[in-house]
Tab-separated table of C-alpha atoms in Angstrom:
chain	number	residue	atom	x	y	z
D	417	MET	CA	0.000	0.000	0.000
D	418	PRO	CA	1.594	3.304	-1.057
D	419	THR	CA	2.234	6.106	1.328
D	420	GLY	CA	1.130	9.632	0.617
D	421	PRO	CA	0.982	13.152	1.999
D	422	ALA	CA	-0.240	13.932	5.486
D	423	LEU	CA	-3.989	14.114	5.808
D	424	PRO	CA	-5.449	17.612	5.362
D	425	PHE	CA	-7.751	17.079	8.332
D	426	GLY	CA	-7.679	15.763	11.877
D	427	PRO	CA	-6.723	17.251	15.238
D	428	ALA	CA	-3.991	19.483	13.797
D	429	ALA	CA	-6.095	20.710	10.923
D	430	ARG	CA	-9.263	21.863	12.708
D	431	PRO	CA	-10.603	22.087	16.263
D	432	LEU	CA	-12.745	19.233	17.423
D	433	HIS	CA	-16.418	19.883	17.069
D	434	PRO	CA	-19.503	17.842	17.883
D	435	VAL	CA	-21.312	16.083	15.087
D	436	SER	CA	-25.032	16.639	15.397
D	437	PRO	CA	-27.050	13.450	15.926
D	438	PRO	CA	-28.508	12.102	12.723
D	439	VAL	CA	-32.132	12.535	11.834
D	440	PRO	CA	-33.986	9.274	12.490
D	441	VAL	CA	-34.480	7.208	9.358
D	442	PRO	CA	-38.232	6.748	8.789
D	443	VAL	CA	-37.898	3.231	7.486
D	444	SER	CA	-41.359	2.181	8.562
D	445	VAL	CA	-43.257	5.183	7.243
D	446	PRO	CA	-44.677	4.720	3.748
D	447	GLY	CA	-43.991	7.510	1.306
D	448	SER	CA	-40.935	8.830	3.106
D	449	GLU	CA	-39.386	9.972	-0.164
D	450	ALA	CA	-40.416	11.615	-3.374
D	451	VAL	CA	-39.013	8.898	-5.622
D	452	PRO	CA	-41.017	5.685	-5.043
D	453	VAL	CA	-39.968	2.239	-6.183
D	454	PRO	CA	-42.516	0.159	-8.086
D	455	ALA	CA	-44.020	-2.821	-6.299
D	456	GLU	CA	-42.277	-6.099	-6.975
D	457	GLY	CA	-45.339	-7.891	-8.205
D	458	ALA	CA	-49.041	-8.366	-7.788
D	459	GLY	CA	-49.956	-8.261	-4.140
D	460	GLY	CA	-46.400	-7.374	-3.113
D	461	ASP	CA	-45.138	-10.931	-3.525
D	462	LEU	CA	-41.419	-10.961	-2.664
D	463	VAL	CA	-40.544	-14.633	-2.691
D	464	GLY	CA	-39.744	-15.233	-6.352
D	465	GLU	CA	-36.569	-17.076	-7.267
D	466	PRO	CA	-34.177	-15.995	-10.000
D	467	PRO	CA	-33.931	-18.165	-13.110
D	468	ARG	CA	-30.300	-19.058	-12.510
D	469	MET	CA	-31.314	-20.512	-9.147
D	470	ALA	CA	-34.212	-22.240	-10.809
D	471	ALA	CA	-32.000	-23.891	-13.419
D	472	ALA	CA	-30.044	-25.690	-10.750
D	473	ALA	CA	-33.219	-26.422	-8.843
D	474	THR	CA	-34.757	-28.308	-11.743
D	475	ALA	CA	-31.720	-30.581	-11.869
D	476	ALA	CA	-32.430	-31.824	-8.344
D	477	PRO	CA	-34.388	-35.075	-7.864
D	478	SER	CA	-38.083	-34.483	-8.337
D	479	ALA	CA	-40.496	-34.736	-5.424
D	480	ALA	CA	-44.164	-34.209	-4.814
D	481	PRO	CA	-45.402	-30.865	-6.175
D	482	ASN	CA	-44.902	-28.059	-3.704
D	483	PRO	CA	-46.943	-24.923	-4.547
D	484	ALA	CA	-44.730	-22.654	-2.438
D	485	LEU	CA	-41.555	-23.936	-4.063
D	486	GLU	CA	-43.099	-23.658	-7.535
D	487	ARG	CA	-43.937	-20.033	-6.800
D	488	ILE	CA	-40.359	-19.437	-5.649
D	489	ILE	CA	-38.898	-20.967	-8.796
D	490	ARG	CA	-41.331	-19.119	-11.050
D	491	GLY	CA	-40.189	-15.783	-9.628
D	492	PRO	CA	-41.945	-12.438	-9.341
D	493	SER	CA	-43.698	-10.747	-12.229
D	494	GLY	CA	-45.043	-7.335	-12.981
D	495	VAL	CA	-43.678	-3.841	-13.272
D	496	GLY	CA	-40.308	-3.268	-11.623
D	497	THR	CA	-39.266	-6.888	-11.144
D	498	ALA	CA	-36.814	-7.330	-14.038
D	499	GLY	CA	-33.840	-6.070	-12.057
D	500	LEU	CA	-34.499	-8.518	-9.225
D	501	PHE	CA	-33.542	-11.665	-11.137
D	502	PHE	CA	-30.070	-13.166	-11.293
D	503	THR	CA	-30.162	-12.720	-15.073
D	504	PRO	CA	-32.614	-10.799	-17.240
D	505	ARG	CA	-35.259	-12.948	-18.891
D	506	GLN	CA	-34.919	-10.747	-21.935
D	507	ALA	CA	-32.235	-8.405	-23.156
D	508	PRO	CA	-31.659	-5.621	-20.610
D	509	PRO	CA	-33.680	-2.494	-21.306
D	510	ALA	CA	-32.046	0.329	-23.161
D	511	ALA	CA	-30.719	3.290	-21.223
D	512	PRO	CA	-33.285	6.038	-20.591
D	513	PRO	CA	-33.502	8.649	-23.377
D	514	ALA	CA	-31.187	11.587	-22.906
D	515	ALA	CA	-34.146	13.949	-22.790
D	516	GLN	CA	-35.777	12.191	-19.842
D	517	PRO	CA	-35.985	14.634	-16.907
D	518	ALA	CA	-34.307	13.809	-13.629
D	519	VAL	CA	-34.783	15.096	-10.116
D	520	PRO	CA	-32.927	18.431	-9.994
D	521	SER	CA	-30.012	18.787	-7.626
D	522	ALA	CA	-29.257	21.696	-5.389
D	523	PRO	CA	-27.227	24.349	-7.240
D	524	GLU	CA	-24.127	23.810	-5.104
D	525	LEU	CA	-24.360	20.029	-5.475
D	526	PRO	CA	-24.601	19.209	-9.204
D	527	ALA	CA	-25.675	15.750	-10.263
D	528	PRO	CA	-22.838	13.369	-11.140
D	529	PRO	CA	-21.926	12.899	-14.788
D	530	PRO	CA	-23.902	10.227	-16.645
D	531	ALA	CA	-22.539	6.682	-16.652
D	532	ALA	CA	-19.935	6.064	-19.293
D	533	GLU	CA	-20.676	3.105	-21.502
D	534	GLY	CA	-17.537	1.220	-20.550
D	535	ARG	CA	-17.029	-2.352	-21.675
D	536	PRO	CA	-16.939	-5.603	-19.737
D	537	ILE	CA	-13.723	-7.557	-19.430
D	538	PRO	CA	-13.692	-10.047	-22.327
D	539	GLY	CA	-14.511	-13.522	-21.048
D	540	LEU	CA	-15.629	-12.328	-17.609
D	541	TYR	CA	-18.777	-14.144	-16.476
D	542	HIS	CA	-21.383	-11.586	-15.458
D	543	HIS	CA	-25.027	-10.612	-15.866
D	544	PRO	CA	-26.251	-7.329	-17.382
D	545	VAL	CA	-28.549	-5.178	-15.266
D	546	PRO	CA	-30.961	-2.398	-16.179
D	547	GLU	CA	-29.694	1.143	-15.894
D	548	PRO	CA	-30.368	2.420	-12.359
D	549	ASP	CA	-33.242	4.839	-11.886
D	550	PRO	CA	-31.754	8.257	-12.790
D	551	ALA	CA	-34.041	10.137	-10.380
D	552	ARG	CA	-32.913	7.990	-7.475
D	553	VAL	CA	-29.284	8.274	-8.548
D	554	ALA	CA	-29.494	12.067	-8.572
D	555	GLU	CA	-31.176	12.247	-5.168
D	556	VAL	CA	-28.812	9.784	-3.474
D	557	SER	CA	-25.839	11.606	-5.032
D	558	ARG	CA	-27.102	14.942	-3.688
D	559	ARG	CA	-27.690	13.618	-0.185
D	560	ILE	CA	-24.457	11.659	0.148
D	561	LYS	CA	-22.295	14.570	-0.941
D	562	ARG	CA	-23.949	16.826	1.601
D	563	TRP	CA	-23.374	14.194	4.307
D	564	ALA	CA	-19.745	13.536	3.335
D	565	VAL	CA	-18.732	17.166	2.864
D	566	ASP	CA	-20.829	19.033	5.411
D	567	GLU	CA	-21.952	16.602	8.100
D	568	VAL	CA	-18.813	14.534	8.705
D	569	GLU	CA	-16.254	16.637	6.792
D	570	ALA	CA	-14.725	13.584	5.166
D	571	TYR	CA	-13.595	15.239	1.931
D	572	PRO	CA	-11.820	18.604	1.560
D	573	PRO	CA	-12.562	20.707	-1.541
D	574	GLU	CA	-9.460	19.500	-3.404
D	575	TRP	CA	-10.837	15.951	-3.417
D	576	GLU	CA	-14.232	16.911	-4.824
D	577	ASP	CA	-13.501	15.551	-8.298
D	578	GLN	CA	-12.538	12.180	-6.827
D	579	PHE	CA	-15.725	12.049	-4.774
D	580	ASP	CA	-17.855	12.870	-7.816
D	581	GLY	CA	-15.930	10.363	-9.938
D	582	PHE	CA	-16.658	7.614	-7.432
D	583	SER	CA	-20.328	7.833	-8.534
D	584	VAL	CA	-21.482	6.214	-5.325
D	585	GLY	CA	-25.131	7.153	-5.901
D	586	ARG	CA	-25.252	5.231	-9.166
D	587	TYR	CA	-23.353	2.400	-7.489
D	588	MET	CA	-25.803	1.913	-4.624
D	589	VAL	CA	-28.962	2.348	-6.695
D	590	ALA	CA	-27.702	-0.347	-9.073
D	591	CYS	CA	-26.889	-2.690	-6.174
D	592	HIS	CA	-30.154	-2.208	-4.252
D	593	PRO	CA	-33.037	-1.893	-6.747
D	594	ASP	CA	-35.509	-3.254	-4.162
D	595	ALA	CA	-34.818	-0.549	-1.550
D	596	PRO	CA	-38.254	0.789	-0.551
D	597	THR	CA	-37.125	4.402	-0.183
D	598	VAL	CA	-34.189	6.703	-0.752
D	599	ASP	CA	-33.723	6.702	3.033
D	600	HIS	CA	-33.049	2.974	2.814
D	601	LEU	CA	-30.549	3.521	-0.001
D	602	MET	CA	-28.763	6.116	2.102
D	603	ILE	CA	-28.085	3.503	4.799
D	604	ALA	CA	-25.901	1.545	2.377
D	605	THR	CA	-24.450	4.651	0.736
D	606	ARG	CA	-23.135	6.192	3.950
D	607	LEU	CA	-21.543	2.923	5.020
D	608	MET	CA	-19.938	2.485	1.590
D	609	VAL	CA	-18.447	5.978	1.674
D	610	ALA	CA	-17.252	5.546	5.272
D	611	GLU	CA	-15.502	2.288	4.392
D	612	ASN	CA	-13.757	4.007	1.490
D	613	VAL	CA	-12.689	6.955	3.641
D	614	VAL	CA	-11.004	4.500	6.020
D	615	ASP	CA	-9.368	2.621	3.142
D	616	ASP	CA	-8.124	5.802	1.449
D	617	CYS	CA	-6.910	7.640	4.530
D	618	TYR	CA	-5.549	4.765	6.601
D	619	CYS	CA	-4.426	2.279	3.962
D	620	GLU	CA	-3.890	3.760	0.525
D	621	ASP	CA	-4.404	6.879	-1.542
D	622	HIS	CA	-4.546	9.802	0.883
D	623	GLY	CA	-1.901	9.414	3.545
D	624	GLY	CA	-2.333	5.701	4.118
D	625	SER	CA	0.506	3.446	5.190
D	626	PRO	CA	0.926	-0.116	6.461
D	627	VAL	CA	3.032	1.254	9.309
D	628	GLY	CA	0.933	1.550	12.447
D	629	LEU	CA	-2.244	0.527	10.613
D	630	GLY	CA	-3.387	-1.822	13.372
D	631	GLY	CA	-3.677	0.934	15.941
D	632	ARG	CA	-5.579	3.217	13.583
D	633	LEU	CA	-8.008	0.485	12.544
D	634	LEU	CA	-8.647	-0.602	16.115
D	635	LEU	CA	-9.581	2.910	17.188
D	636	ALA	CA	-11.743	3.400	14.100
D	637	HIS	CA	-13.498	0.101	14.765
D	638	THR	CA	-14.638	1.470	18.131
D	639	ALA	CA	-16.854	3.865	16.176
D	640	LEU	CA	-18.732	0.755	15.020
D	641	ASP	CA	-18.397	-1.336	18.174
D	642	PRO	CA	-18.541	1.044	21.148
D	643	VAL	CA	-16.034	0.958	23.985
D	644	HIS	CA	-17.437	0.298	27.459
D	645	THR	CA	-14.912	1.700	29.893
D	646	THR	CA	-14.776	3.657	33.153
D	647	ALA	CA	-16.404	6.998	33.785
D	648	GLU	CA	-12.972	8.622	33.926
D	649	TYR	CA	-11.904	7.541	30.443
D	650	GLN	CA	-15.237	7.392	28.597
D	651	PRO	CA	-15.254	11.111	27.651
D	652	GLU	CA	-11.791	10.866	26.116
D	653	TRP	CA	-12.887	7.959	23.944
D	654	VAL	CA	-16.070	9.755	22.883
D	655	GLN	CA	-14.031	12.804	21.890
D	656	SER	CA	-11.635	10.609	19.884
D	657	LEU	CA	-14.471	9.624	17.558
D	658	LEU	CA	-14.400	13.151	16.132
D	659	SER	CA	-10.633	13.349	15.693
D	660	ASP	CA	-10.308	12.346	12.029
D	661	ALA	CA	-12.401	11.794	8.914
D	662	PRO	CA	-12.465	7.971	9.084
D	663	ARG	CA	-13.772	7.907	12.649
D	664	ARG	CA	-16.281	10.696	12.043
D	665	SER	CA	-17.553	8.841	8.978
D	666	TYR	CA	-17.801	5.452	10.698
D	667	ARG	CA	-19.536	6.976	13.727
D	668	SER	CA	-22.195	8.847	11.786
D	669	ALA	CA	-22.882	6.102	9.225
D	670	MET	CA	-23.221	3.525	12.004
D	671	GLU	CA	-25.662	5.722	13.936
D	672	TYR	CA	-27.928	5.969	10.911
D	673	PHE	CA	-27.592	2.233	10.291
D	674	THR	CA	-28.469	1.156	13.823
D	675	GLN	CA	-31.628	3.278	13.756
D	676	ALA	CA	-32.860	1.216	10.815
D	677	ALA	CA	-31.345	-2.200	11.630
D	678	THR	CA	-32.271	-4.742	14.266
D	679	PRO	CA	-29.682	-5.519	16.968
D	680	SER	CA	-28.929	-8.790	15.169
D	681	GLN	CA	-28.311	-7.035	11.855
D	682	ALA	CA	-26.068	-4.459	13.515
D	683	ASP	CA	-24.022	-7.159	15.245
D	684	ARG	CA	-23.701	-9.041	11.948
D	685	TYR	CA	-22.327	-5.924	10.282
D	686	ARG	CA	-19.814	-5.306	13.094
D	687	HIS	CA	-18.578	-8.877	12.710
D	688	ASP	CA	-18.120	-8.467	8.960
D	689	MET	CA	-16.262	-5.187	9.459
D	690	ALA	CA	-13.899	-6.907	11.896
D	691	ARG	CA	-13.251	-9.465	9.137
D	692	LEU	CA	-12.524	-6.626	6.723
D	693	HIS	CA	-10.091	-4.944	9.086
D	694	MET	CA	-8.276	-8.235	9.687
D	695	GLY	CA	-7.824	-8.532	5.914
D	696	TYR	CA	-6.417	-4.991	5.793
D	697	LEU	CA	-3.881	-5.952	8.446
D	698	ALA	CA	-2.728	-9.070	6.595
D	699	GLU	CA	-2.119	-7.077	3.427
D	700	ALA	CA	-0.319	-4.400	5.427
D	701	ALA	CA	1.943	-6.999	7.045
D	702	TRP	CA	2.911	-8.357	3.629
D	703	ALA	CA	3.618	-4.833	2.396
D	704	GLU	CA	5.883	-4.098	5.364
D	705	THR	CA	7.882	-7.304	4.847
D	706	LYS	CA	7.736	-7.084	1.024
D	707	TYR	CA	6.232	-10.568	0.918
D	708	VAL	CA	4.400	-11.740	-2.193
D	709	PRO	CA	1.949	-14.385	-0.962
D	710	GLU	CA	1.189	-17.670	-2.618
D	711	VAL	CA	-1.964	-17.527	-4.744
D	712	SER	CA	-3.850	-19.588	-2.173
D	713	GLU	CA	-2.704	-17.221	0.595
D	714	TYR	CA	-3.761	-14.186	-1.408
D	715	LEU	CA	-7.225	-15.658	-2.034
D	716	ALA	CA	-7.549	-16.400	1.695
D	717	MET	CA	-6.715	-12.772	2.499
D	718	ARG	CA	-9.223	-11.578	-0.080
D	719	GLN	CA	-12.005	-13.523	1.621
D	720	PHE	CA	-11.562	-11.073	4.512
D	721	ASN	CA	-10.402	-7.910	2.715
D	722	ASN	CA	-13.403	-7.829	0.407
D	723	PHE	CA	-16.900	-6.496	-0.245
D	724	ARG	CA	-18.660	-8.812	2.205
D	725	PRO	CA	-20.004	-6.068	4.535
D	726	CYS	CA	-21.909	-4.540	1.605
D	727	PRO	CA	-24.148	-7.385	0.378
D	728	THR	CA	-24.610	-8.724	3.905
D	729	ILE	CA	-26.812	-5.700	4.758
D	730	THR	CA	-29.080	-6.257	1.760
D	731	ASP	CA	-32.009	-7.144	4.035
D	732	THR	CA	-31.692	-3.958	6.106
D	733	VAL	CA	-31.590	-1.885	2.925
D	734	GLY	CA	-34.553	-3.872	1.603
D	735	GLY	CA	-36.596	-3.106	4.719
D	736	TYR	CA	-36.810	-6.616	6.161
D	737	GLU	CA	-34.691	-9.006	8.248
D	738	LEU	CA	-33.123	-12.379	7.542
D	739	PRO	CA	-33.213	-13.862	11.074
D	740	ALA	CA	-29.897	-14.611	12.748
D	741	ASP	CA	-30.374	-18.377	12.706
D	742	LEU	CA	-30.987	-18.380	8.954
D	743	HIS	CA	-28.093	-16.012	8.286
D	744	ALA	CA	-25.761	-18.188	10.378
D	745	MET	CA	-26.473	-21.412	8.464
D	746	PRO	CA	-23.188	-22.767	7.042
D	747	ALA	CA	-24.787	-22.942	3.592
D	748	MET	CA	-25.754	-19.251	3.791
D	749	GLN	CA	-22.299	-18.312	5.046
D	750	ARG	CA	-20.793	-20.111	2.050
D	751	VAL	CA	-23.035	-18.189	-0.356
D	752	ILE	CA	-22.135	-14.838	1.212
D	753	ALA	CA	-18.416	-15.665	1.243
D	754	LEU	CA	-18.430	-16.713	-2.407
D	755	ALA	CA	-20.317	-13.564	-3.404
D	756	GLY	CA	-17.741	-11.418	-1.615
D	757	ASN	CA	-14.845	-13.358	-3.119
D	758	ALA	CA	-16.142	-13.152	-6.685
D	759	THR	CA	-16.880	-9.420	-6.540
D	760	THR	CA	-13.498	-8.695	-4.986
D	761	ILE	CA	-11.631	-10.531	-7.736
D	762	SER	CA	-13.730	-8.576	-10.235
D	763	ASN	CA	-12.429	-5.431	-8.529
D	764	ASP	CA	-8.854	-6.737	-8.853
D	765	LEU	CA	-9.383	-7.140	-12.583
D	766	TYR	CA	-11.043	-3.791	-13.265
D	767	SER	CA	-8.593	-1.855	-11.072
D	768	TYR	CA	-5.523	-3.658	-12.452
D	769	THR	CA	-4.168	-0.813	-14.614
D	770	LYS	CA	-5.014	1.808	-11.964
D	771	GLU	CA	-3.022	-0.086	-9.343
D	772	LEU	CA	-0.062	-0.660	-11.668
D	773	GLU	CA	0.230	3.111	-12.026
D	774	SER	CA	0.381	3.655	-8.246
D	775	PRO	CA	3.737	3.827	-6.416
D	776	GLY	CA	5.291	0.613	-5.180
D	777	LEU	CA	4.028	-2.933	-5.555
D	778	HIS	CA	0.267	-3.195	-5.223
D	779	LEU	CA	-0.941	-6.745	-4.746
D	780	ASN	CA	-3.843	-7.991	-6.831
D	781	LEU	CA	-4.647	-11.437	-8.168
D	782	PRO	CA	-3.006	-11.066	-11.626
D	783	VAL	CA	0.180	-9.680	-10.032
D	784	VAL	CA	0.350	-12.545	-7.524
D	785	ILE	CA	-0.329	-15.201	-10.172
D	786	ALA	CA	2.372	-13.758	-12.438
D	787	ALA	CA	4.921	-13.696	-9.610
D	788	ARG	CA	4.135	-17.094	-8.109
D	789	GLU	CA	3.349	-19.132	-11.228
D	790	GLY	CA	5.855	-17.637	-13.630
D	791	LEU	CA	3.294	-16.401	-16.146
D	792	SER	CA	3.373	-13.327	-18.334
D	793	ASP	CA	1.220	-10.367	-17.312
D	794	LYS	CA	-1.369	-11.267	-19.940
D	795	GLU	CA	-1.427	-14.969	-19.040
D	796	ALA	CA	-1.774	-14.135	-15.349
D	797	TYR	CA	-4.597	-11.690	-16.009
D	798	LEU	CA	-6.515	-14.190	-18.116
D	799	LYS	CA	-6.038	-16.865	-15.459
D	800	ALA	CA	-7.418	-14.438	-12.866
D	801	VAL	CA	-10.505	-14.072	-15.072
D	802	GLU	CA	-10.917	-17.851	-14.888
D	803	VAL	CA	-10.612	-17.752	-11.096
D	804	HIS	CA	-13.350	-15.113	-10.970
D	805	ASN	CA	-15.592	-17.182	-13.217
D	806	ASP	CA	-15.091	-20.297	-11.103
D	807	LEU	CA	-16.057	-18.335	-7.993
D	808	MET	CA	-19.158	-16.953	-9.700
D	809	HIS	CA	-20.303	-20.403	-10.806
D	810	ALA	CA	-19.696	-21.762	-7.297
D	811	PHE	CA	-21.692	-18.856	-5.834
D	812	GLU	CA	-24.646	-19.444	-8.129
D	813	ALA	CA	-24.650	-23.211	-7.541
D	814	ALA	CA	-24.501	-22.741	-3.760
D	815	ALA	CA	-27.316	-20.175	-3.852
D	816	ALA	CA	-29.490	-22.449	-5.997
D	817	GLU	CA	-28.918	-25.417	-3.725
D	818	LEU	CA	-29.788	-23.391	-0.628
D	819	ALA	CA	-32.925	-21.942	-2.225
D	820	VAL	CA	-34.211	-25.462	-2.852
D	821	SER	CA	-33.133	-27.021	0.440
D	822	CYS	CA	-34.468	-24.097	2.521
D	823	PRO	CA	-37.306	-22.447	0.555
D	824	ASP	CA	-38.135	-19.983	3.313
D	825	PRO	CA	-39.293	-16.799	1.524
D	826	ARG	CA	-36.873	-14.692	3.593
D	827	VAL	CA	-33.948	-16.904	2.602
D	828	VAL	CA	-34.837	-16.737	-1.073
D	829	ARG	CA	-35.368	-12.995	-0.959
D	830	PHE	CA	-32.000	-12.502	0.733
D	831	LEU	CA	-30.260	-14.745	-1.808
D	832	ARG	CA	-31.803	-12.735	-4.602
D	833	GLY	CA	-30.679	-9.500	-2.945
D	834	VAL	CA	-27.097	-10.723	-2.674
D	835	ALA	CA	-27.115	-11.831	-6.321
D	836	VAL	CA	-28.486	-8.488	-7.470
D	837	TRP	CA	-25.775	-6.762	-5.444
D	838	VAL	CA	-23.125	-8.872	-7.210
D	839	ASP	CA	-24.508	-7.872	-10.605
D	840	GLY	CA	-24.842	-4.199	-9.637
D	841	ASN	CA	-21.275	-4.180	-8.364
D	842	HIS	CA	-20.032	-5.423	-11.734
D	843	TYR	CA	-22.156	-2.828	-13.530
D	844	TRP	CA	-20.533	-0.020	-11.531
D	845	HIS	CA	-17.002	-1.275	-12.188
D	846	ARG	CA	-17.696	-1.656	-15.910
D	847	THR	CA	-19.221	1.781	-16.328
D	848	ASN	CA	-16.926	3.787	-14.046
D	849	THR	CA	-14.394	4.825	-16.646
D	850	TYR	CA	-13.334	7.728	-14.408
D	851	ARG	CA	-11.624	5.199	-12.141
D	852	TYR	CA	-10.991	2.139	-14.300
D	853	SER	CA	-9.638	1.198	-17.704
D	854	LEU	CA	-8.838	-2.245	-19.083
D	855	PRO	CA	-5.363	-3.486	-19.995
D	856	ASP	CA	-4.565	-3.937	-23.687
D	857	PHE	CA	-4.540	-7.738	-23.632
D	858	TRP	CA	-7.045	-8.451	-26.426
């Protein structure tokens, strides 16, 4: 992980100041936003199963007809349901006409630029998704910039172009098409931005370094998992949560999240963030010792340093809960792990040229394969594509098997939400040409 200039914020840059408590998220109040999402199907049926689950399901031994299972396999129908399948039943709809009006943004917060067309990595297994709702994208983009810049002061003015280029509003709308309201979308969007502030400022682009990372991450993690200490030292810890952009971002995003989530969902997220931070520390240790891991070791690290915290909150963002006992099933844990692994390798592939241009050696799967298996850059990259595809197929097979063996509507809905997140994540990487470009290997 490259080092960089000192952070332009923190205790030396500005006096500490309290962050006002967030406005409660009205997740249970219908019509809490001006941009509604269409119902998923007649009567609000939410238990349909994606076709790529169904394909594997039909290969299982036949049993007596089960009306509930048949409804699951058939999947939802009606307006607004196309984006909720693993793969489109027809070709994805064309992008909205250029003349279509969008929700206007505040003058000081212009809407992000439209999605670039981009192109998928040749040979990469993925599923197209419909273009995200432009009105929702504009509104989420407006709100998240106001939160990041004004509420938690995470980004100084000189980083504004990078924040806009991240296109996080388009990212989250694509990943969560079933979110009932924009307030629900903002839950995921704040957490995504907070995670990236920590990554940028502690680990990578903006002052990050592997040296001393463990101490910084531990203190930041207390913004997610509160410290319970003595009356003498509690105020000092509380004040520390305002001392830099990563901790301010984590603290505020987590407060919004816990207002909408159940205690079980919040604890699940804390656990997944601890996994993420452990992955950061492994990569930092390798950077400090200049160790290039074996491919198997790198893939193990990437199961922790990956996107897992994002799809695992899909039920909170969707306005429902997958109960803890169903989430904790080994089969469900395998599905979630495979989804995180596949999307993270997709990130390795799309960010490959960007990382090669950064100072020092930046580990990603093609780089590790080339070093450890003696392959050319092109051969290693193409092999990494195969690894991604194998992980995607394993994810889909595991999800299909679980949907059939445990056809609880909440399980199937959660599986569909994770799969849609995987597809939306690929869409964002493909279309974000501000950040990513493909190597010239074809």
